mmCIF file of C-alpha atoms and ligand atoms in Angstrom:
data_model
loop_
_atom_site.group_PDB
_atom_site.id
_atom_site.type_symbol
_atom_site.label_atom_id
_atom_site.label_comp_id
_atom_site.label_asym_id
_atom_site.label_seq_id
_atom_site.Cartn_x
_atom_site.Cartn_y
_atom_site.Cartn_z
ATOM 1 C CA MET A 826 20.809 3.080 -6.300
ATOM 2 C CA PHE A 827 19.856 -0.439 -7.295
ATOM 3 C CA ASN A 828 17.137 -1.889 -5.085
ATOM 4 C CA LEU A 829 16.035 -5.478 -5.225
ATOM 5 C CA ILE A 830 13.331 -7.437 -3.435
ATOM 6 C CA LEU A 831 14.063 -11.113 -2.918
ATOM 7 C CA PHE A 832 10.557 -12.483 -2.590
ATOM 8 C CA GLY A 833 9.199 -15.895 -1.658
ATOM 9 C CA PRO A 834 7.401 -17.949 0.973
ATOM 10 C CA PRO A 835 8.989 -18.979 4.305
ATOM 11 C CA GLY A 836 11.826 -21.399 3.593
ATOM 12 C CA SER A 837 12.143 -20.519 -0.095
ATOM 13 C CA GLY A 838 15.816 -19.574 0.328
ATOM 14 C CA LYS A 839 15.678 -15.781 0.665
ATOM 15 C CA GLY A 840 18.276 -15.637 3.444
ATOM 16 C CA THR A 841 20.552 -18.222 1.824
ATOM 17 C CA GLN A 842 20.611 -16.481 -1.560
ATOM 18 C CA SER A 843 20.864 -12.997 -0.026
ATOM 19 C CA GLU A 844 24.310 -13.805 1.342
ATOM 20 C CA ASN A 845 25.706 -14.508 -2.135
ATOM 21 C CA ILE A 846 23.961 -11.588 -3.797
ATOM 22 C CA ILE A 847 25.119 -8.944 -1.304
ATOM 23 C CA ALA A 848 28.690 -10.252 -1.526
ATOM 24 C CA ALA A 849 28.692 -10.054 -5.339
ATOM 25 C CA PHE A 850 26.805 -6.783 -5.843
ATOM 26 C CA GLY A 851 27.666 -4.766 -2.728
ATOM 27 C CA LEU A 852 24.045 -4.204 -1.693
ATOM 28 C CA LYS A 853 22.948 -3.588 1.922
ATOM 29 C CA HIS A 854 21.020 -6.593 3.253
ATOM 30 C CA LEU A 855 17.791 -5.602 4.955
ATOM 31 C CA SER A 856 16.097 -8.665 6.472
ATOM 32 C CA THR A 857 13.142 -7.643 8.626
ATOM 33 C CA GLY A 858 13.129 -11.128 10.196
ATOM 34 C CA ASN A 859 16.778 -10.709 11.279
ATOM 35 C CA LEU A 860 16.138 -7.173 12.569
ATOM 36 C CA LEU A 861 13.131 -8.392 14.580
ATOM 37 C CA ARG A 862 15.083 -11.344 16.031
ATOM 38 C CA SER A 863 17.849 -8.963 17.078
ATOM 39 C CA GLU A 864 15.266 -6.732 18.846
ATOM 40 C CA ILE A 865 13.991 -9.846 20.654
ATOM 41 C CA THR A 866 17.513 -10.839 21.759
ATOM 42 C CA GLN A 867 18.067 -7.324 23.116
ATOM 43 C CA GLN A 868 14.640 -7.478 24.814
ATOM 44 C CA THR A 869 13.599 -4.066 23.501
ATOM 45 C CA PRO A 870 9.918 -3.001 23.746
ATOM 46 C CA LEU A 871 9.641 -3.507 19.961
ATOM 47 C CA GLY A 872 11.109 -7.009 20.304
ATOM 48 C CA LEU A 873 8.745 -7.929 23.117
ATOM 49 C CA GLU A 874 5.773 -6.799 21.043
ATOM 50 C CA ALA A 875 6.955 -8.668 17.933
ATOM 51 C CA LYS A 876 7.776 -11.951 19.688
ATOM 52 C CA ASN A 877 4.157 -12.973 20.326
ATOM 53 C CA PHE A 878 3.268 -12.582 16.662
ATOM 54 C CA MET A 879 6.383 -14.362 15.410
ATOM 55 C CA ASP A 880 5.997 -17.320 17.777
ATOM 56 C CA GLN A 881 2.521 -17.904 16.360
ATOM 57 C CA GLY A 882 3.646 -17.584 12.754
ATOM 58 C CA GLN A 883 1.725 -14.344 12.257
ATOM 59 C CA LEU A 884 2.925 -11.143 10.652
ATOM 60 C CA VAL A 885 4.050 -8.340 12.955
ATOM 61 C CA PRO A 886 1.878 -5.179 12.535
ATOM 62 C CA ASP A 887 2.760 -3.042 9.509
ATOM 63 C CA ALA A 888 3.494 0.125 11.521
ATOM 64 C CA VAL A 889 6.173 -1.650 13.591
ATOM 65 C CA VAL A 890 7.958 -3.099 10.578
ATOM 66 C CA ILE A 891 7.691 0.012 8.394
ATOM 67 C CA GLY A 892 9.193 2.171 11.154
ATOM 68 C CA MET A 893 12.100 -0.238 11.511
ATOM 69 C CA VAL A 894 12.777 -0.239 7.752
ATOM 70 C CA GLY A 895 12.667 3.571 7.608
ATOM 71 C CA ASN A 896 15.268 3.729 10.389
ATOM 72 C CA PHE A 897 17.501 1.205 8.599
ATOM 73 C CA ILE A 898 17.404 3.124 5.309
ATOM 74 C CA ASP A 899 18.163 6.417 7.102
ATOM 75 C CA ALA A 900 21.052 4.760 8.962
ATOM 76 C CA ASN A 901 22.711 3.809 5.634
ATOM 77 C CA PRO A 902 22.888 7.070 3.656
ATOM 78 C CA GLY A 903 25.849 5.961 1.529
ATOM 79 C CA ALA A 904 24.290 2.676 0.368
ATOM 80 C CA THR A 905 24.528 1.966 -3.360
ATOM 81 C CA GLY A 906 21.389 -0.150 -3.063
ATOM 82 C CA PHE A 907 19.369 -2.414 -0.788
ATOM 83 C CA LEU A 908 18.403 -6.054 -0.937
ATOM 84 C CA PHE A 909 15.033 -6.380 0.808
ATOM 85 C CA ASP A 910 14.571 -9.891 2.270
ATOM 86 C CA GLY A 911 11.210 -10.661 3.892
ATOM 87 C CA PHE A 912 9.940 -7.138 3.259
ATOM 88 C CA PRO A 913 7.506 -5.910 2.007
ATOM 89 C CA ARG A 914 5.006 -8.561 3.088
ATOM 90 C CA THR A 915 1.674 -6.747 2.717
ATOM 91 C CA ALA A 916 0.227 -4.328 0.171
ATOM 92 C CA ALA A 917 0.489 -1.532 2.775
ATOM 93 C CA GLN A 918 4.215 -2.268 3.201
ATOM 94 C CA CYS A 919 4.676 -1.997 -0.591
ATOM 95 C CA VAL A 920 3.121 1.466 -0.649
ATOM 96 C CA ALA A 921 5.215 2.546 2.354
ATOM 97 C CA LEU A 922 8.431 1.250 0.789
ATOM 98 C CA ASP A 923 7.768 3.103 -2.461
ATOM 99 C CA ALA A 924 7.334 6.311 -0.435
ATOM 100 C CA LEU A 925 10.522 5.726 1.605
ATOM 101 C CA LEU A 926 12.557 5.141 -1.566
ATOM 102 C CA LYS A 927 11.001 8.108 -3.338
ATOM 103 C CA GLU A 928 12.340 10.325 -0.535
ATOM 104 C CA LYS A 929 15.790 9.121 -1.647
ATOM 105 C CA SER A 930 14.891 9.700 -5.334
ATOM 106 C CA SER A 931 14.975 5.951 -5.805
ATOM 107 C CA GLU A 932 12.695 2.971 -6.463
ATOM 108 C CA ILE A 933 12.504 -0.829 -6.591
ATOM 109 C CA ASN A 934 14.324 -2.041 -9.707
ATOM 110 C CA ILE A 935 13.393 -5.723 -9.636
ATOM 111 C CA VAL A 936 11.464 -8.315 -7.627
ATOM 112 C CA LEU A 937 12.946 -11.799 -7.860
ATOM 113 C CA ALA A 938 10.334 -14.334 -6.737
ATOM 114 C CA LEU A 939 11.547 -17.763 -5.603
ATOM 115 C CA GLU A 940 9.032 -20.519 -6.420
ATOM 116 C CA VAL A 941 9.114 -23.587 -4.135
ATOM 117 C CA ALA A 942 6.418 -26.234 -3.540
ATOM 118 C CA GLU A 943 4.749 -26.192 -0.130
ATOM 119 C CA GLU A 944 5.847 -29.647 1.027
ATOM 120 C CA GLU A 945 9.467 -28.765 0.220
ATOM 121 C CA LEU A 946 9.110 -25.573 2.325
ATOM 122 C CA VAL A 947 7.825 -27.545 5.313
ATOM 123 C CA LYS A 948 10.599 -30.116 4.933
ATOM 124 C CA ARG A 949 13.312 -27.429 4.806
ATOM 125 C CA LEU A 950 11.990 -25.502 7.807
ATOM 126 C CA LEU A 951 11.499 -28.577 9.982
ATOM 127 C CA GLY A 952 15.050 -29.615 9.018
ATOM 128 C CA ARG A 953 16.457 -26.251 10.033
ATOM 129 C CA GLY A 954 14.363 -26.209 13.221
ATOM 130 C CA ALA A 955 16.416 -29.096 14.575
ATOM 131 C CA THR A 956 19.446 -26.803 14.885
ATOM 132 C CA SER A 957 18.528 -23.137 14.293
ATOM 133 C CA GLY A 958 17.055 -22.259 17.667
ATOM 134 C CA ARG A 959 14.366 -20.317 15.795
ATOM 135 C CA SER A 960 11.199 -20.746 17.832
ATOM 136 C CA ASP A 961 9.022 -20.495 14.708
ATOM 137 C CA ASP A 962 10.761 -23.472 13.023
ATOM 138 C CA THR A 963 10.278 -26.106 15.698
ATOM 139 C CA ASN A 964 6.719 -27.211 15.091
ATOM 140 C CA GLU A 965 4.776 -27.941 11.953
ATOM 141 C CA THR A 966 1.642 -26.080 13.103
ATOM 142 C CA VAL A 967 3.550 -22.785 13.319
ATOM 143 C CA ILE A 968 5.326 -23.446 10.005
ATOM 144 C CA ARG A 969 1.962 -24.053 8.294
ATOM 145 C CA ALA A 970 0.589 -20.864 9.907
ATOM 146 C CA ARG A 971 3.502 -18.880 8.409
ATOM 147 C CA ILE A 972 2.744 -20.337 4.978
ATOM 148 C CA GLN A 973 -0.962 -19.490 5.420
ATOM 149 C CA GLU A 974 -0.070 -15.859 6.294
ATOM 150 C CA TYR A 975 2.000 -15.815 3.116
ATOM 151 C CA HIS A 976 -1.012 -16.876 1.012
ATOM 152 C CA ASP A 977 -3.464 -14.566 2.819
ATOM 153 C CA LYS A 978 -1.396 -11.376 2.998
ATOM 154 C CA THR A 979 1.972 -11.630 1.256
ATOM 155 C CA ALA A 980 0.973 -13.011 -2.151
ATOM 156 C CA ALA A 981 -0.467 -9.490 -2.738
ATOM 157 C CA VAL A 982 3.103 -8.156 -2.898
ATOM 158 C CA GLU A 983 3.803 -10.054 -6.120
ATOM 159 C CA LYS A 984 0.567 -8.669 -7.642
ATOM 160 C CA TYR A 985 1.482 -5.124 -6.573
ATOM 161 C CA TYR A 986 4.840 -5.167 -8.386
ATOM 162 C CA ALA A 987 3.494 -7.134 -11.353
ATOM 163 C CA GLN A 988 1.417 -4.066 -12.317
ATOM 164 C CA PHE A 989 4.721 -2.240 -12.844
ATOM 165 C CA ASP A 990 6.242 -5.220 -14.678
ATOM 166 C CA LYS A 991 8.951 -5.685 -12.051
ATOM 167 C CA VAL A 992 8.516 -9.358 -11.123
ATOM 168 C CA VAL A 993 10.700 -12.197 -12.408
ATOM 169 C CA SER A 994 9.920 -15.753 -11.244
ATOM 170 C CA ILE A 995 12.830 -18.012 -10.399
ATOM 171 C CA GLN A 996 12.644 -21.778 -9.840
ATOM 172 C CA GLY A 997 13.651 -22.053 -6.166
ATOM 173 C CA GLU A 998 14.243 -25.820 -6.091
ATOM 174 C CA GLY A 999 17.600 -27.262 -7.098
ATOM 175 C CA THR A 1000 21.079 -26.618 -5.773
ATOM 176 C CA VAL A 1001 21.855 -23.334 -3.999
ATOM 177 C CA GLU A 1002 24.490 -22.667 -6.703
ATOM 178 C CA SER A 1003 22.209 -23.224 -9.707
ATOM 179 C CA ILE A 1004 19.483 -21.019 -8.203
ATOM 180 C CA TYR A 1005 22.075 -18.316 -7.510
ATOM 181 C CA ASP A 1006 23.223 -18.470 -11.155
ATOM 182 C CA ASP A 1007 19.638 -17.833 -12.302
ATOM 183 C CA LEU A 1008 19.250 -14.907 -9.873
ATOM 184 C CA LYS A 1009 22.596 -13.423 -10.889
ATOM 185 C CA LYS A 1010 21.678 -13.512 -14.582
ATOM 186 C CA GLU A 1011 18.555 -11.442 -13.937
ATOM 187 C CA ILE A 1012 20.443 -8.919 -11.778
ATOM 188 C CA ASP A 1013 23.306 -8.605 -14.274
ATOM 189 C CA ALA A 1014 20.780 -7.806 -17.004
ATOM 190 C CA ARG A 1015 19.430 -4.828 -15.037
ATOM 191 C CA ILE A 1016 22.085 -3.419 -12.741
HETATM 192 P P1 AP5 B 871 11.587 -14.203 8.300
HETATM 193 O O1 AP5 B 871 12.779 -14.233 9.149
HETATM 194 O O2 AP5 B 871 11.559 -13.328 7.118
HETATM 195 O O3 AP5 B 871 11.265 -15.676 7.926
HETATM 196 P P2 AP5 B 871 10.460 -16.340 6.709
HETATM 197 O O4 AP5 B 871 10.053 -15.451 5.619
HETATM 198 O O5 AP5 B 871 9.378 -17.102 7.395
HETATM 199 O O6 AP5 B 871 11.439 -17.186 5.990
HETATM 200 P P3 AP5 B 871 12.754 -17.903 6.433
HETATM 201 O O7 AP5 B 871 13.756 -16.895 6.875
HETATM 202 O O8 AP5 B 871 12.418 -18.995 7.360
HETATM 203 O O9 AP5 B 871 13.141 -18.554 5.046
HETATM 204 P P4 AP5 B 871 14.047 -18.009 3.861
HETATM 205 O O10 AP5 B 871 13.198 -17.793 2.654
HETATM 206 O O11 AP5 B 871 14.929 -16.904 4.289
HETATM 207 O O12 AP5 B 871 14.881 -19.306 3.580
HETATM 208 P P5 AP5 B 871 16.334 -19.732 4.102
HETATM 209 O O13 AP5 B 871 17.369 -19.230 3.178
HETATM 210 O O14 AP5 B 871 16.451 -19.397 5.532
HETATM 211 O O15 AP5 B 871 10.315 -13.820 9.198
HETATM 212 C C1 AP5 B 871 10.078 -14.428 10.445
HETATM 213 C C2 AP5 B 871 8.878 -13.778 11.099
HETATM 214 O O16 AP5 B 871 9.154 -12.391 11.359
HETATM 215 C C3 AP5 B 871 7.584 -13.762 10.284
HETATM 216 O O17 AP5 B 871 6.854 -14.944 10.434
HETATM 217 C C4 AP5 B 871 6.873 -12.558 10.883
HETATM 218 O O18 AP5 B 871 6.278 -12.879 12.117
HETATM 219 C C5 AP5 B 871 8.007 -11.593 11.149
HETATM 220 N N1 AP5 B 871 8.272 -10.694 10.003
HETATM 221 C C6 AP5 B 871 9.423 -10.631 9.257
HETATM 222 N N2 AP5 B 871 9.315 -9.703 8.298
HETATM 223 C C7 AP5 B 871 8.076 -9.161 8.433
HETATM 224 C C8 AP5 B 871 7.363 -8.175 7.705
HETATM 225 N N3 AP5 B 871 7.918 -7.548 6.644
HETATM 226 N N4 AP5 B 871 6.115 -7.871 8.100
HETATM 227 C C9 AP5 B 871 5.535 -8.484 9.167
HETATM 228 N N5 AP5 B 871 6.147 -9.437 9.892
HETATM 229 C C10 AP5 B 871 7.406 -9.776 9.528
HETATM 230 O O19 AP5 B 871 16.244 -21.295 3.895
HETATM 231 C C11 AP5 B 871 15.420 -22.110 4.692
HETATM 232 C C12 AP5 B 871 16.084 -23.483 4.893
HETATM 233 O O20 AP5 B 871 16.179 -24.134 3.634
HETATM 234 C C13 AP5 B 871 17.524 -23.398 5.439
HETATM 235 O O21 AP5 B 871 17.752 -24.463 6.297
HETATM 236 C C14 AP5 B 871 18.384 -23.509 4.166
HETATM 237 O O22 AP5 B 871 19.644 -24.056 4.439
HETATM 238 C C15 AP5 B 871 17.532 -24.429 3.307
HETATM 239 N N6 AP5 B 871 17.733 -24.174 1.864
HETATM 240 C C16 AP5 B 871 17.906 -22.972 1.242
HETATM 241 N N7 AP5 B 871 18.032 -23.141 -0.099
HETATM 242 C C17 AP5 B 871 17.907 -24.475 -0.323
HETATM 243 C C18 AP5 B 871 17.954 -25.278 -1.512
HETATM 244 N N8 AP5 B 871 18.137 -24.744 -2.731
HETATM 245 N N9 AP5 B 871 17.786 -26.629 -1.384
HETATM 246 C C19 AP5 B 871 17.604 -27.192 -0.142
HETATM 247 N N10 AP5 B 871 17.566 -26.483 1.011
HETATM 248 C C20 AP5 B 871 17.710 -25.141 0.924
HETATM 249 MG MG1 MG B 872 15.029 -15.662 6.015
#
């Protein structure tokens, strides 16, 4: 298996770039944000619990997210690899993911970290909020809270994988195509 984490702050382009990468490399796309939004749409107990956190720009509790990821991995036994988008987001999630992959005799091969300046993130998310229907995009206070959660809790993810030399930084500003070319080069070199 080839497993990749596409890492970066809210609005850095994880979802956008994931689409191209999964199409080119045949990986399974695991976006915890998308899974949580689908639970909310279906009004499941998990979705109802997650919604309050998401609407305030806060992370959903680790146990909820880790359980969901474990189920997704188990539901895709034939996968040749996973692209993790928006997961892991805390040090505890990193440890849990390593354990889940170890059960499948696998591991994270690379962490591609998209670097985008904060004002550009806010601009992108406010722009998308006008049309996306995502409740966490519509106001700047919630967007800034998401970015703060990223600094407080999620930046630790990059440190965790850096100790194993797995992180590659990618300039996340520019055209979608040029950023994809840079990502693809790094994947091609390792897959
Ligand atoms: P999640 O859905 O993961 O959202 P996010 O990380 O806040 O990031 P986004 O999805 O908004 O941004 P993105 O990096 O995917 O960028 P995109 O490609 O969309 O999480 C939502 C919430 O769920 C969290 O706040 C939390 O509550 C909860 N959650 C999820 N995972 C969790 C976890 N593991 N643990 C705990 N809680 C969790 O692009 C953004 C915009 O920019 C788009 O409009 C796009 O068109 C535009 N754009 C993209 N690339 C470019 C470019 N190169 N130039 C100009 N514009 C661009
Ligand atoms: Mg996304």
